[in-house]
PDB file of C-alpha atoms in Angstrom:
ATOM      1  CA  MET A  23       0.000   0.000   0.000  1.00  0.00           C
ATOM      2  CA  LYS A  24       2.849   2.381   0.902  1.00  0.00           C
ATOM      3  CA  GLU A  25       4.750   1.742  -2.355  1.00  0.00           C
ATOM      4  CA  LYS A  26       1.566   2.197  -4.358  1.00  0.00           C
ATOM      5  CA  LEU A  27       0.908   5.575  -2.742  1.00  0.00           C
ATOM      6  CA  ILE A  28       4.482   6.810  -3.403  1.00  0.00           C
ATOM      7  CA  SER A  29       4.221   5.660  -7.017  1.00  0.00           C
ATOM      8  CA  GLU A  30       0.936   7.549  -7.498  1.00  0.00           C
ATOM      9  CA  ILE A  31       2.416  10.742  -6.011  1.00  0.00           C
ATOM     10  CA  MET A  32       5.462  10.451  -8.311  1.00  0.00           C
ATOM     11  CA  LYS A  33       3.201   9.989 -11.322  1.00  0.00           C
ATOM     12  CA  GLU A  34       1.160  13.099 -10.478  1.00  0.00           C
ATOM     13  CA  MET A  35       4.320  15.193  -9.996  1.00  0.00           C
ATOM     14  CA  LEU A  36       5.981  13.964 -13.214  1.00  0.00           C
ATOM     15  CA  PRO A  37       4.903  16.978 -15.375  1.00  0.00           C
ATOM     16  CA  SER A  38       6.223  19.467 -12.812  1.00  0.00           C
ATOM     17  CA  LEU A  39       9.596  17.947 -11.796  1.00  0.00           C
ATOM     18  CA  ASP A  40      12.709  16.790 -13.617  1.00  0.00           C
ATOM     19  CA  ASN A  41      14.328  13.403 -12.984  1.00  0.00           C
ATOM     20  CA  GLU A  42      16.667  14.639 -10.251  1.00  0.00           C
ATOM     21  CA  GLN A  43      13.811  16.331  -8.395  1.00  0.00           C
ATOM     22  CA  LEU A  44      11.622  13.226  -8.745  1.00  0.00           C
ATOM     23  CA  MET A  45      14.360  11.049  -7.240  1.00  0.00           C
ATOM     24  CA  LYS A  46      14.746  13.512  -4.387  1.00  0.00           C
ATOM     25  CA  LEU A  47      10.971  13.450  -3.807  1.00  0.00           C
ATOM     26  CA  LYS A  48      10.946   9.649  -3.792  1.00  0.00           C
ATOM     27  CA  ASP A  49      13.782   9.470  -1.256  1.00  0.00           C
ATOM     28  CA  THR A  50      12.022  12.034   0.956  1.00  0.00           C
ATOM     29  CA  LEU A  51       8.699  10.173   0.862  1.00  0.00           C
ATOM     30  CA  GLU A  52      10.340   6.840   1.661  1.00  0.00           C
ATOM     31  CA  VAL A  53      12.149   8.342   4.664  1.00  0.00           C
ATOM     32  CA  HIS A  54       9.032   9.993   6.090  1.00  0.00           C
ATOM     33  CA  PHE A  55       6.782   6.984   5.429  1.00  0.00           C
ATOM     34  CA  TYR A  56       9.288   4.461   6.819  1.00  0.00           C
ATOM     35  CA  ASN A  57       7.636   4.078  10.245  1.00  0.00           C
ATOM     36  CA  VAL A  58       4.114   4.890   9.046  1.00  0.00           C
ATOM     37  CA  SER A  59       1.400   2.282   8.431  1.00  0.00           C
ATOM     38  CA  ILE A  60      -0.989   3.308   5.658  1.00  0.00           C
ATOM     39  CA  VAL A  61      -4.432   1.727   5.377  1.00  0.00           C
ATOM     40  CA  SER A  62      -7.197   2.649   2.928  1.00  0.00           C
ATOM     41  CA  ARG A  63     -10.655   3.708   4.093  1.00  0.00           C
ATOM     42  CA  GLN A  64     -12.101   0.597   2.506  1.00  0.00           C
ATOM     43  CA  GLU A  65      -9.742  -1.649   4.466  1.00  0.00           C
ATOM     44  CA  ILE A  66     -10.693   0.151   7.705  1.00  0.00           C
ATOM     45  CA  VAL A  67     -14.389  -0.472   7.039  1.00  0.00           C
ATOM     46  CA  ILE A  68     -13.765  -4.137   6.260  1.00  0.00           C
ATOM     47  CA  GLU A  69     -11.623  -4.565   9.382  1.00  0.00           C
ATOM     48  CA  LYS A  70     -14.315  -2.950  11.543  1.00  0.00           C
ATOM     49  CA  GLU A  71     -17.072  -5.101  10.085  1.00  0.00           C
ATOM     50  CA  GLU A  72     -15.029  -8.246  10.741  1.00  0.00           C
ATOM     51  CA  LEU A  73     -15.088  -7.606  14.484  1.00  0.00           C
ATOM     52  CA  ASP A  74     -17.260 -10.155  16.268  1.00  0.00           C
ATOM     53  CA  TYR A  75     -19.245  -7.719  18.393  1.00  0.00           C
ATOM     54  CA  LEU A  76     -21.423 -10.454  19.856  1.00  0.00           C
ATOM     55  CA  ALA A  77     -18.407 -12.452  21.054  1.00  0.00           C
ATOM     56  CA  LEU A  78     -16.904  -9.322  22.608  1.00  0.00           C
ATOM     57  CA  PHE A  79     -20.195  -8.521  24.351  1.00  0.00           C
ATOM     58  CA  LEU A  80     -20.519 -12.059  25.730  1.00  0.00           C
ATOM     59  CA  SER A  81     -16.943 -11.936  27.014  1.00  0.00           C
ATOM     60  CA  ALA A  82     -17.714  -8.700  28.855  1.00  0.00           C
ATOM     61  CA  LYS A  83     -20.848 -10.231  30.383  1.00  0.00           C
ATOM     62  CA  ARG A  84     -18.924 -13.342  31.419  1.00  0.00           C
ATOM     63  CA  ILE A  85     -16.433 -11.158  33.294  1.00  0.00           C
ATOM     64  CA  GLU A  86     -19.363  -9.387  34.988  1.00  0.00           C
ATOM     65  CA  GLY A  87     -20.475 -12.743  36.405  1.00  0.00           C
ATOM     66  CA  CYS A  88     -23.282 -13.890  34.093  1.00  0.00           C
ATOM     67  CA  SER A  89     -23.868 -17.642  34.137  1.00  0.00           C
ATOM     68  CA  GLU A  90     -23.189 -19.777  31.060  1.00  0.00           C
ATOM     69  CA  LYS A  91     -26.931 -20.461  30.789  1.00  0.00           C
ATOM     70  CA  THR A  92     -27.652 -16.714  30.628  1.00  0.00           C
ATOM     71  CA  LEU A  93     -24.827 -16.142  28.140  1.00  0.00           C
ATOM     72  CA  LEU A  94     -26.214 -18.864  25.857  1.00  0.00           C
ATOM     73  CA  TYR A  95     -29.660 -17.234  26.019  1.00  0.00           C
ATOM     74  CA  TYR A  96     -28.122 -13.856  25.130  1.00  0.00           C
ATOM     75  CA  LYS A  97     -26.149 -15.383  22.261  1.00  0.00           C
ATOM     76  CA  ASN A  98     -29.096 -17.240  20.712  1.00  0.00           C
ATOM     77  CA  THR A  99     -31.461 -14.265  21.065  1.00  0.00           C
ATOM     78  CA  ILE A 100     -29.073 -11.727  19.499  1.00  0.00           C
ATOM     79  CA  GLN A 101     -27.808 -14.118  16.818  1.00  0.00           C
ATOM     80  CA  GLN A 102     -31.359 -14.880  15.701  1.00  0.00           C
ATOM     81  CA  MET A 103     -32.074 -11.155  15.382  1.00  0.00           C
ATOM     82  CA  LEU A 104     -28.879 -10.461  13.404  1.00  0.00           C
ATOM     83  CA  GLU A 105     -29.611 -13.270  10.960  1.00  0.00           C
ATOM     84  CA  SER A 106     -33.195 -12.077  10.492  1.00  0.00           C
ATOM     85  CA  VAL A 107     -32.360  -8.372  10.054  1.00  0.00           C
ATOM     86  CA  GLY A 108     -29.488  -9.184   7.687  1.00  0.00           C
ATOM     87  CA  LYS A 109     -27.493  -6.021   8.372  1.00  0.00           C
ATOM     88  CA  SER A 110     -24.162  -5.361  10.025  1.00  0.00           C
ATOM     89  CA  VAL A 111     -24.383  -4.524  13.734  1.00  0.00           C
ATOM     90  CA  CYS A 112     -23.305  -0.909  13.311  1.00  0.00           C
ATOM     91  CA  THR A 113     -25.928  -0.164  10.663  1.00  0.00           C
ATOM     92  CA  ILE A 114     -28.989  -1.504  12.518  1.00  0.00           C
ATOM     93  CA  VAL A 115     -31.561   1.203  13.285  1.00  0.00           C
ATOM     94  CA  THR A 116     -34.583   1.433  15.574  1.00  0.00           C
ATOM     95  CA  GLU A 117     -37.089   0.489  12.874  1.00  0.00           C
ATOM     96  CA  ASP A 118     -35.175  -2.730  12.124  1.00  0.00           C
ATOM     97  CA  LEU A 119     -35.580  -3.848  15.725  1.00  0.00           C
ATOM     98  CA  ARG A 120     -39.214  -2.732  15.982  1.00  0.00           C
ATOM     99  CA  SER A 121     -40.063  -4.689  12.840  1.00  0.00           C
ATOM    100  CA  TYR A 122     -38.199  -7.743  14.119  1.00  0.00           C
ATOM    101  CA  LEU A 123     -40.001  -7.701  17.495  1.00  0.00           C
ATOM    102  CA  ALA A 124     -43.404  -7.265  15.821  1.00  0.00           C
ATOM    103  CA  GLU A 125     -42.734 -10.096  13.382  1.00  0.00           C
ATOM    104  CA  TYR A 126     -41.389 -12.334  16.160  1.00  0.00           C
ATOM    105  CA  GLN A 127     -44.484 -11.736  18.295  1.00  0.00           C
ATOM    106  CA  SER A 128     -46.778 -12.492  15.360  1.00  0.00           C
ATOM    107  CA  LYS A 129     -45.006 -15.656  14.180  1.00  0.00           C
ATOM    108  CA  LYS A 130     -44.304 -17.169  17.598  1.00  0.00           C
ATOM    109  CA  GLU A 131     -47.488 -15.878  19.241  1.00  0.00           C
ATOM    110  CA  ALA A 132     -45.194 -14.751  22.044  1.00  0.00           C
ATOM    111  CA  SER A 133     -46.456 -13.003  25.166  1.00  0.00           C
ATOM    112  CA  LYS A 134     -45.679  -9.382  25.981  1.00  0.00           C
ATOM    113  CA  VAL A 135     -43.412 -10.580  28.776  1.00  0.00           C
ATOM    114  CA  THR A 136     -41.341 -12.619  26.312  1.00  0.00           C
ATOM    115  CA  ILE A 137     -41.080  -9.731  23.845  1.00  0.00           C
ATOM    116  CA  ASP A 138     -39.988  -7.349  26.603  1.00  0.00           C
ATOM    117  CA  ASN A 139     -37.331  -9.841  27.733  1.00  0.00           C
ATOM    118  CA  ILE A 140     -35.955  -9.875  24.172  1.00  0.00           C
ATOM    119  CA  ARG A 141     -36.081  -6.057  24.078  1.00  0.00           C
ATOM    120  CA  ARG A 142     -34.069  -5.905  27.322  1.00  0.00           C
ATOM    121  CA  ILE A 143     -31.388  -8.184  25.869  1.00  0.00           C
ATOM    122  CA  PHE A 144     -31.133  -5.988  22.764  1.00  0.00           C
ATOM    123  CA  SER A 145     -30.950  -2.925  25.012  1.00  0.00           C
ATOM    124  CA  SER A 146     -28.073  -4.432  27.003  1.00  0.00           C
ATOM    125  CA  PHE A 147     -26.188  -5.381  23.808  1.00  0.00           C
ATOM    126  CA  PHE A 148     -26.499  -2.044  22.013  1.00  0.00           C
ATOM    127  CA  ALA A 149     -25.924  -0.017  25.208  1.00  0.00           C
ATOM    128  CA  TRP A 150     -22.649  -1.920  25.613  1.00  0.00           C
ATOM    129  CA  LEU A 151     -21.711  -1.146  21.995  1.00  0.00           C
ATOM    130  CA  GLU A 152     -22.430   2.527  22.694  1.00  0.00           C
ATOM    131  CA  ASP A 153     -20.367   2.521  25.904  1.00  0.00           C
ATOM    132  CA  GLU A 154     -17.461   0.906  24.061  1.00  0.00           C
ATOM    133  CA  ASP A 155     -17.691   3.551  21.271  1.00  0.00           C
ATOM    134  CA  TYR A 156     -18.482   1.015  18.548  1.00  0.00           C
ATOM    135  CA  ILE A 157     -21.704   2.910  17.775  1.00  0.00           C
ATOM    136  CA  ILE A 158     -22.768   6.506  18.453  1.00  0.00           C
ATOM    137  CA  LYS A 159     -26.242   5.825  19.839  1.00  0.00           C
ATOM    138  CA  SER A 160     -28.164   2.677  20.768  1.00  0.00           C
ATOM    139  CA  PRO A 161     -31.116   2.025  18.420  1.00  0.00           C
ATOM    140  CA  VAL A 162     -33.040   0.527  21.356  1.00  0.00           C
ATOM    141  CA  ARG A 163     -33.276   3.862  23.206  1.00  0.00           C
ATOM    142  CA  ARG A 164     -36.570   4.748  21.521  1.00  0.00           C
ATOM    143  CA  ILE A 165     -38.107   1.298  22.056  1.00  0.00           C
ATOM    144  CA  HIS A 166     -39.826   1.597  25.410  1.00  0.00           C
ATOM    145  CA  ARG A 167     -40.617  -1.086  27.937  1.00  0.00           C
ATOM    146  CA  ILE A 168     -43.508  -3.298  26.858  1.00  0.00           C
ATOM    147  CA  LYS A 169     -46.144  -3.322  29.582  1.00  0.00           C
ATOM    148  CA  ALA A 170     -47.795  -6.650  30.287  1.00  0.00           C
ATOM    149  CA  SER A 171     -51.029  -7.114  32.162  1.00  0.00           C
ATOM    150  CA  SER A 172     -50.377  -8.329  35.687  1.00  0.00           C
ATOM    151  CA  THR A 173     -51.922 -11.684  36.513  1.00  0.00           C
ATOM    152  CA  ILE A 174     -52.245 -13.246  39.934  1.00  0.00           C
ATOM    153  CA  LYS A 175     -50.160 -16.401  39.782  1.00  0.00           C
ATOM    154  CA  GLU A 176     -51.342 -19.437  41.657  1.00  0.00           C
ATOM    155  CA  THR A 177     -49.856 -20.771  44.876  1.00  0.00           C
ATOM    156  CA  TYR A 178     -50.387 -24.051  46.721  1.00  0.00           C
ATOM    157  CA  THR A 179     -52.976 -24.185  49.477  1.00  0.00           C
ATOM    158  CA  ASP A 180     -52.141 -25.814  52.809  1.00  0.00           C
ATOM    159  CA  GLU A 181     -54.473 -28.654  51.876  1.00  0.00           C
ATOM    160  CA  GLN A 182     -52.664 -29.263  48.576  1.00  0.00           C
ATOM    161  CA  LEU A 183     -49.261 -29.359  50.271  1.00  0.00           C
ATOM    162  CA  GLU A 184     -50.514 -31.850  52.869  1.00  0.00           C
ATOM    163  CA  SER A 185     -52.124 -33.943  50.147  1.00  0.00           C
ATOM    164  CA  MET A 186     -48.805 -34.158  48.283  1.00  0.00           C
ATOM    165  CA  ARG A 187     -46.976 -35.155  51.475  1.00  0.00           C
ATOM    166  CA  ASP A 188     -49.565 -37.790  52.377  1.00  0.00           C
ATOM    167  CA  ASN A 189     -49.401 -39.371  48.929  1.00  0.00           C
ATOM    168  CA  CYS A 190     -45.619 -39.709  48.664  1.00  0.00           C
ATOM    169  CA  ASP A 191     -44.739 -43.396  48.282  1.00  0.00           C
ATOM    170  CA  ASN A 192     -41.047 -42.953  49.140  1.00  0.00           C
ATOM    171  CA  LEU A 193     -38.877 -40.976  51.575  1.00  0.00           C
ATOM    172  CA  ARG A 194     -37.076 -39.071  48.810  1.00  0.00           C
ATOM    173  CA  ASP A 195     -40.166 -37.426  47.366  1.00  0.00           C
ATOM    174  CA  LEU A 196     -41.373 -36.470  50.836  1.00  0.00           C
ATOM    175  CA  ALA A 197     -38.047 -34.797  51.649  1.00  0.00           C
ATOM    176  CA  LEU A 198     -38.048 -33.167  48.206  1.00  0.00           C
ATOM    177  CA  ILE A 199     -41.449 -31.534  48.712  1.00  0.00           C
ATOM    178  CA  ASP A 200     -40.553 -30.391  52.221  1.00  0.00           C
ATOM    179  CA  ILE A 201     -37.261 -28.759  51.260  1.00  0.00           C
ATOM    180  CA  LEU A 202     -38.827 -26.935  48.304  1.00  0.00           C
ATOM    181  CA  ALA A 203     -41.746 -25.752  50.431  1.00  0.00           C
ATOM    182  CA  SER A 204     -39.713 -24.600  53.448  1.00  0.00           C
ATOM    183  CA  THR A 205     -36.655 -23.018  51.773  1.00  0.00           C
ATOM    184  CA  GLY A 206     -38.136 -21.450  48.628  1.00  0.00           C
ATOM    185  CA  MET A 207     -34.940 -22.267  46.749  1.00  0.00           C
ATOM    186  CA  ARG A 208     -34.847 -22.534  42.955  1.00  0.00           C
ATOM    187  CA  VAL A 209     -34.896 -26.030  41.485  1.00  0.00           C
ATOM    188  CA  GLY A 210     -31.597 -25.209  39.740  1.00  0.00           C
ATOM    189  CA  GLU A 211     -30.089 -24.527  43.155  1.00  0.00           C
ATOM    190  CA  LEU A 212     -31.551 -27.702  44.624  1.00  0.00           C
ATOM    191  CA  VAL A 213     -30.008 -30.092  42.087  1.00  0.00           C
ATOM    192  CA  LEU A 214     -26.524 -28.731  42.840  1.00  0.00           C
ATOM    193  CA  LEU A 215     -26.719 -29.494  46.562  1.00  0.00           C
ATOM    194  CA  ASN A 216     -24.631 -32.260  48.122  1.00  0.00           C
ATOM    195  CA  LYS A 217     -25.238 -34.105  51.382  1.00  0.00           C
ATOM    196  CA  ASP A 218     -22.336 -32.292  53.036  1.00  0.00           C
ATOM    197  CA  ASP A 219     -23.901 -28.901  52.245  1.00  0.00           C
ATOM    198  CA  ILE A 220     -26.667 -29.475  54.782  1.00  0.00           C
ATOM    199  CA  SER A 221     -26.254 -28.275  58.371  1.00  0.00           C
ATOM    200  CA  PHE A 222     -28.858 -30.162  60.369  1.00  0.00           C
ATOM    201  CA  ASP A 223     -27.853 -28.493  63.647  1.00  0.00           C
ATOM    202  CA  GLU A 224     -28.582 -25.023  62.257  1.00  0.00           C
ATOM    203  CA  ARG A 225     -31.252 -26.217  59.810  1.00  0.00           C
ATOM    204  CA  GLU A 226     -29.622 -24.312  56.950  1.00  0.00           C
ATOM    205  CA  CYS A 227     -27.537 -24.712  53.816  1.00  0.00           C
ATOM    206  CA  VAL A 228     -25.666 -22.537  51.343  1.00  0.00           C
ATOM    207  CA  VAL A 229     -26.949 -22.487  47.761  1.00  0.00           C
ATOM    208  CA  PHE A 230     -25.483 -20.948  44.626  1.00  0.00           C
ATOM    209  CA  GLY A 231     -28.036 -18.732  42.915  1.00  0.00           C
ATOM    210  CA  LYS A 232     -28.005 -16.815  39.658  1.00  0.00           C
ATOM    211  CA  GLY A 233     -24.575 -15.493  38.727  1.00  0.00           C
ATOM    212  CA  ASP A 234     -23.011 -18.060  41.116  1.00  0.00           C
ATOM    213  CA  LYS A 235     -23.903 -15.882  44.084  1.00  0.00           C
ATOM    214  CA  GLU A 236     -23.965 -17.606  47.455  1.00  0.00           C
ATOM    215  CA  ARG A 237     -26.811 -17.230  49.904  1.00  0.00           C
ATOM    216  CA  MET A 238     -28.092 -19.008  52.982  1.00  0.00           C
ATOM    217  CA  VAL A 239     -31.474 -20.751  53.009  1.00  0.00           C
ATOM    218  CA  TYR A 240     -33.258 -22.289  55.978  1.00  0.00           C
ATOM    219  CA  PHE A 241     -35.625 -25.215  56.498  1.00  0.00           C
ATOM    220  CA  ASP A 242     -38.081 -26.164  59.226  1.00  0.00           C
ATOM    221  CA  ALA A 243     -38.030 -28.995  61.775  1.00  0.00           C
ATOM    222  CA  ARG A 244     -40.311 -31.240  59.719  1.00  0.00           C
ATOM    223  CA  THR A 245     -38.000 -30.938  56.709  1.00  0.00           C
ATOM    224  CA  LYS A 246     -35.038 -31.800  58.937  1.00  0.00           C
ATOM    225  CA  ILE A 247     -36.658 -35.052  60.104  1.00  0.00           C
ATOM    226  CA  HIS A 248     -37.804 -36.142  56.653  1.00  0.00           C
ATOM    227  CA  LEU A 249     -34.461 -35.263  55.066  1.00  0.00           C
ATOM    228  CA  GLN A 250     -32.526 -37.213  57.721  1.00  0.00           C
ATOM    229  CA  ASN A 251     -34.821 -40.211  57.263  1.00  0.00           C
ATOM    230  CA  TYR A 252     -34.242 -40.118  53.510  1.00  0.00           C
ATOM    231  CA  LEU A 253     -30.448 -39.863  53.797  1.00  0.00           C
ATOM    232  CA  ASP A 254     -30.327 -42.639  56.418  1.00  0.00           C
ATOM    233  CA  SER A 255     -32.236 -44.924  54.057  1.00  0.00           C
ATOM    234  CA  ARG A 256     -29.795 -44.508  51.190  1.00  0.00           C
ATOM    235  CA  LEU A 257     -27.221 -47.206  50.435  1.00  0.00           C
ATOM    236  CA  ASP A 258     -25.445 -45.462  47.543  1.00  0.00           C
ATOM    237  CA  GLY A 259     -22.200 -43.502  47.726  1.00  0.00           C
ATOM    238  CA  ASN A 260     -23.285 -40.545  45.613  1.00  0.00           C
ATOM    239  CA  GLU A 261     -22.506 -37.175  47.224  1.00  0.00           C
ATOM    240  CA  ALA A 262     -25.634 -35.565  45.724  1.00  0.00           C
ATOM    241  CA  LEU A 263     -28.443 -34.634  48.110  1.00  0.00           C
ATOM    242  CA  PHE A 264     -31.145 -36.087  45.840  1.00  0.00           C
ATOM    243  CA  VAL A 265     -30.582 -39.060  43.543  1.00  0.00           C
ATOM    244  CA  SER A 266     -32.700 -41.361  41.383  1.00  0.00           C
ATOM    245  CA  LEU A 267     -34.636 -44.144  43.112  1.00  0.00           C
ATOM    246  CA  LYS A 268     -32.977 -46.897  41.075  1.00  0.00           C
ATOM    247  CA  ALA A 269     -29.357 -47.857  40.402  1.00  0.00           C
ATOM    248  CA  PRO A 270     -26.962 -46.386  39.437  1.00  0.00           C
ATOM    249  CA  TYR A 271     -28.493 -43.661  41.701  1.00  0.00           C
ATOM    250  CA  ASN A 272     -27.487 -40.639  39.634  1.00  0.00           C
ATOM    251  CA  ARG A 273     -27.921 -37.061  40.808  1.00  0.00           C
ATOM    252  CA  MET A 274     -31.414 -35.803  40.035  1.00  0.00           C
ATOM    253  CA  LYS A 275     -31.664 -33.194  37.297  1.00  0.00           C
ATOM    254  CA  ILE A 276     -34.125 -30.345  36.883  1.00  0.00           C
ATOM    255  CA  GLY A 277     -36.147 -32.258  34.291  1.00  0.00           C
ATOM    256  CA  GLY A 278     -36.417 -35.299  36.571  1.00  0.00           C
ATOM    257  CA  ILE A 279     -37.786 -33.249  39.477  1.00  0.00           C
ATOM    258  CA  GLU A 280     -40.245 -31.416  37.226  1.00  0.00           C
ATOM    259  CA  LEU A 281     -41.496 -34.719  35.787  1.00  0.00           C
ATOM    260  CA  ARG A 282     -41.926 -36.263  39.233  1.00  0.00           C
ATOM    261  CA  LEU A 283     -43.966 -33.324  40.508  1.00  0.00           C
ATOM    262  CA  ARG A 284     -46.049 -33.177  37.330  1.00  0.00           C
ATOM    263  CA  GLU A 285     -46.961 -36.856  37.698  1.00  0.00           C
ATOM    264  CA  MET A 286     -47.915 -36.266  41.335  1.00  0.00           C
ATOM    265  CA  GLY A 287     -50.121 -33.332  40.322  1.00  0.00           C
ATOM    266  CA  LYS A 288     -51.986 -35.437  37.767  1.00  0.00           C
ATOM    267  CA  LYS A 289     -52.485 -38.221  40.291  1.00  0.00           C
ATOM    268  CA  LEU A 290     -53.914 -35.838  42.924  1.00  0.00           C
ATOM    269  CA  ASN A 291     -55.781 -33.626  40.432  1.00  0.00           C
ATOM    270  CA  ILE A 292     -53.770 -30.543  41.460  1.00  0.00           C
ATOM    271  CA  GLU A 293     -53.227 -28.095  38.608  1.00  0.00           C
ATOM    272  CA  LYS A 294     -49.805 -26.812  37.556  1.00  0.00           C
ATOM    273  CA  VAL A 295     -47.575 -28.643  40.020  1.00  0.00           C
ATOM    274  CA  HIS A 296     -44.006 -27.498  39.387  1.00  0.00           C
ATOM    275  CA  PRO A 297     -40.973 -26.526  41.542  1.00  0.00           C
ATOM    276  CA  HIS A 298     -41.268 -22.753  41.085  1.00  0.00           C
ATOM    277  CA  LYS A 299     -44.761 -22.751  42.541  1.00  0.00           C
ATOM    278  CA  PHE A 300     -43.298 -23.786  45.922  1.00  0.00           C
ATOM    279  CA  ARG A 301     -41.069 -20.697  45.813  1.00  0.00           C
ATOM    280  CA  ARG A 302     -43.999 -18.430  45.014  1.00  0.00           C
ATOM    281  CA  THR A 303     -46.071 -20.037  47.783  1.00  0.00           C
ATOM    282  CA  LEU A 304     -43.371 -19.434  50.391  1.00  0.00           C
ATOM    283  CA  ALA A 305     -43.051 -15.775  49.328  1.00  0.00           C
ATOM    284  CA  THR A 306     -46.795 -15.220  49.575  1.00  0.00           C
ATOM    285  CA  VAL A 307     -47.089 -16.903  52.986  1.00  0.00           C
ATOM    286  CA  ALA A 308     -44.098 -14.933  54.300  1.00  0.00           C
ATOM    287  CA  ILE A 309     -45.612 -11.603  53.252  1.00  0.00           C
ATOM    288  CA  ASP A 310     -49.023 -12.544  54.653  1.00  0.00           C
ATOM    289  CA  LYS A 311     -47.428 -13.377  57.995  1.00  0.00           C
ATOM    290  CA  GLY A 312     -45.637 -10.039  58.135  1.00  0.00           C
ATOM    291  CA  MET A 313     -42.070 -10.797  57.011  1.00  0.00           C
ATOM    292  CA  PRO A 314     -40.364  -7.520  55.952  1.00  0.00           C
ATOM    293  CA  ILE A 315     -39.994  -7.419  52.186  1.00  0.00           C
ATOM    294  CA  GLU A 316     -36.251  -6.682  52.448  1.00  0.00           C
ATOM    295  CA  GLN A 317     -35.692  -9.898  54.418  1.00  0.00           C
ATOM    296  CA  LEU A 318     -37.777 -11.904  51.964  1.00  0.00           C
ATOM    297  CA  GLN A 319     -35.736 -10.415  49.116  1.00  0.00           C
ATOM    298  CA  LYS A 320     -32.537 -11.705  50.748  1.00  0.00           C
ATOM    299  CA  LEU A 321     -34.093 -15.098  51.474  1.00  0.00           C
ATOM    300  CA  LEU A 322     -35.126 -15.581  47.838  1.00  0.00           C
ATOM    301  CA  GLY A 323     -31.877 -14.167  46.435  1.00  0.00           C
ATOM    302  CA  HIS A 324     -33.446 -11.396  44.350  1.00  0.00           C
ATOM    303  CA  GLN A 325     -31.276  -8.505  43.193  1.00  0.00           C
ATOM    304  CA  ARG A 326     -34.232  -6.144  42.807  1.00  0.00           C
ATOM    305  CA  ILE A 327     -37.046  -5.777  45.302  1.00  0.00           C
ATOM    306  CA  ASP A 328     -39.522  -5.378  42.405  1.00  0.00           C
ATOM    307  CA  THR A 329     -38.950  -9.045  41.592  1.00  0.00           C
ATOM    308  CA  THR A 330     -39.773 -10.035  45.167  1.00  0.00           C
ATOM    309  CA  LEU A 331     -43.001  -8.041  45.048  1.00  0.00           C
ATOM    310  CA  GLN A 332     -44.048  -9.915  41.912  1.00  0.00           C
ATOM    311  CA  TYR A 333     -43.680 -13.214  43.787  1.00  0.00           C
ATOM    312  CA  ALA A 334     -45.551 -12.176  46.913  1.00  0.00           C
ATOM    313  CA  MET A 335     -49.275 -11.951  46.285  1.00  0.00           C
ATOM    314  CA  VAL A 336     -50.890 -10.378  49.338  1.00  0.00           C
ATOM    315  CA  LYS A 337     -54.329 -11.769  50.190  1.00  0.00           C
ATOM    316  CA  GLN A 338     -57.209  -9.305  50.195  1.00  0.00           C
ATOM    317  CA  SER A 339     -58.310 -10.516  53.640  1.00  0.00           C
ATOM    318  CA  ASN A 340     -54.965  -9.438  55.061  1.00  0.00           C
ATOM    319  CA  VAL A 341     -55.289  -6.028  53.426  1.00  0.00           C
ATOM    320  CA  LYS A 342     -58.589  -5.599  55.266  1.00  0.00           C
ATOM    321  CA  ILE A 343     -57.012  -6.638  58.597  1.00  0.00           C
ATOM    322  CA  ALA A 344     -54.089  -4.264  58.026  1.00  0.00           C
ATOM    323  CA  HIS A 345     -56.470  -1.393  57.237  1.00  0.00           C
ATOM    324  CA  ARG A 346     -58.310  -1.919  60.513  1.00  0.00           C
ATOM    325  CA  LYS A 347     -55.020  -2.171  62.427  1.00  0.00           C
ATOM    326  CA  TYR A 348     -53.226   0.870  61.000  1.00  0.00           C
ATOM    327  CA  ILE A 349     -56.013   3.133  59.726  1.00  0.00           C
ATOM    328  CA  GLY A 350     -59.478   2.106  60.953  1.00  0.00           C
TER     329      GLY A 350
END
């Protein structure tokens, strides 16, 4: 590139300089360009477009502590958008993203909550590009939060919980229901627990939540008894807290727990039996019994208190009691 530029300059100056002057000009240009790297505008554009912005973004998020599961969700969501829009990252505008979200919602029949989750991922990606000076302004700035209608999500009644306990045909399932109901931990946290993680004296254990953040959870006396009975009955050497009922007694996975609870729900005619419902039930009961929302937030491992409030559905009867106590 450098030699080509010097040659073009010499050619343009040919009518105005004699041979001796041209040689002097060439020597001067070579000296001054010796330590200079010359790149064309076209090469700069190509080099910039070849940057893998998505990979750079995911690396930054990994350093910030995002889990591999979250990173994979980010990657798939953004990659799908880029392939659909068919434009380079730096040339995507607001209308491209609006059209994509509208088309996605129509084709997939996705809920407003799902579409807003996708919007938030796009917002995080393009805001990072803006912060890193890869783009001037994020195209997501003018796409506002998508409001979804709030629905009261179901919780288990005391009768349903007792019915599930009474109909367990093995010690493992009984301990499983009790620990989910009394700790409010996520099922993803539960499957990572080992026997040694449990402190029976203190009735507590440390779990690793989202972003590999540690927190303490607590269980009641009934859970302690049923969990000890289950562990005492086991003959396997697996370190996992919950394992399959048959050899080779592998650690239970999320899908296995969900399937077991779903089968129990069908048997007892209880609708929507799944692990997360235990978590929501605990949050609702805690609020109804007067637990401060900040303490519940810490117990559930939520970063934002708004998330905790979404879990805890306060009963109308308790609102009436509170009104009489504090106002009436």
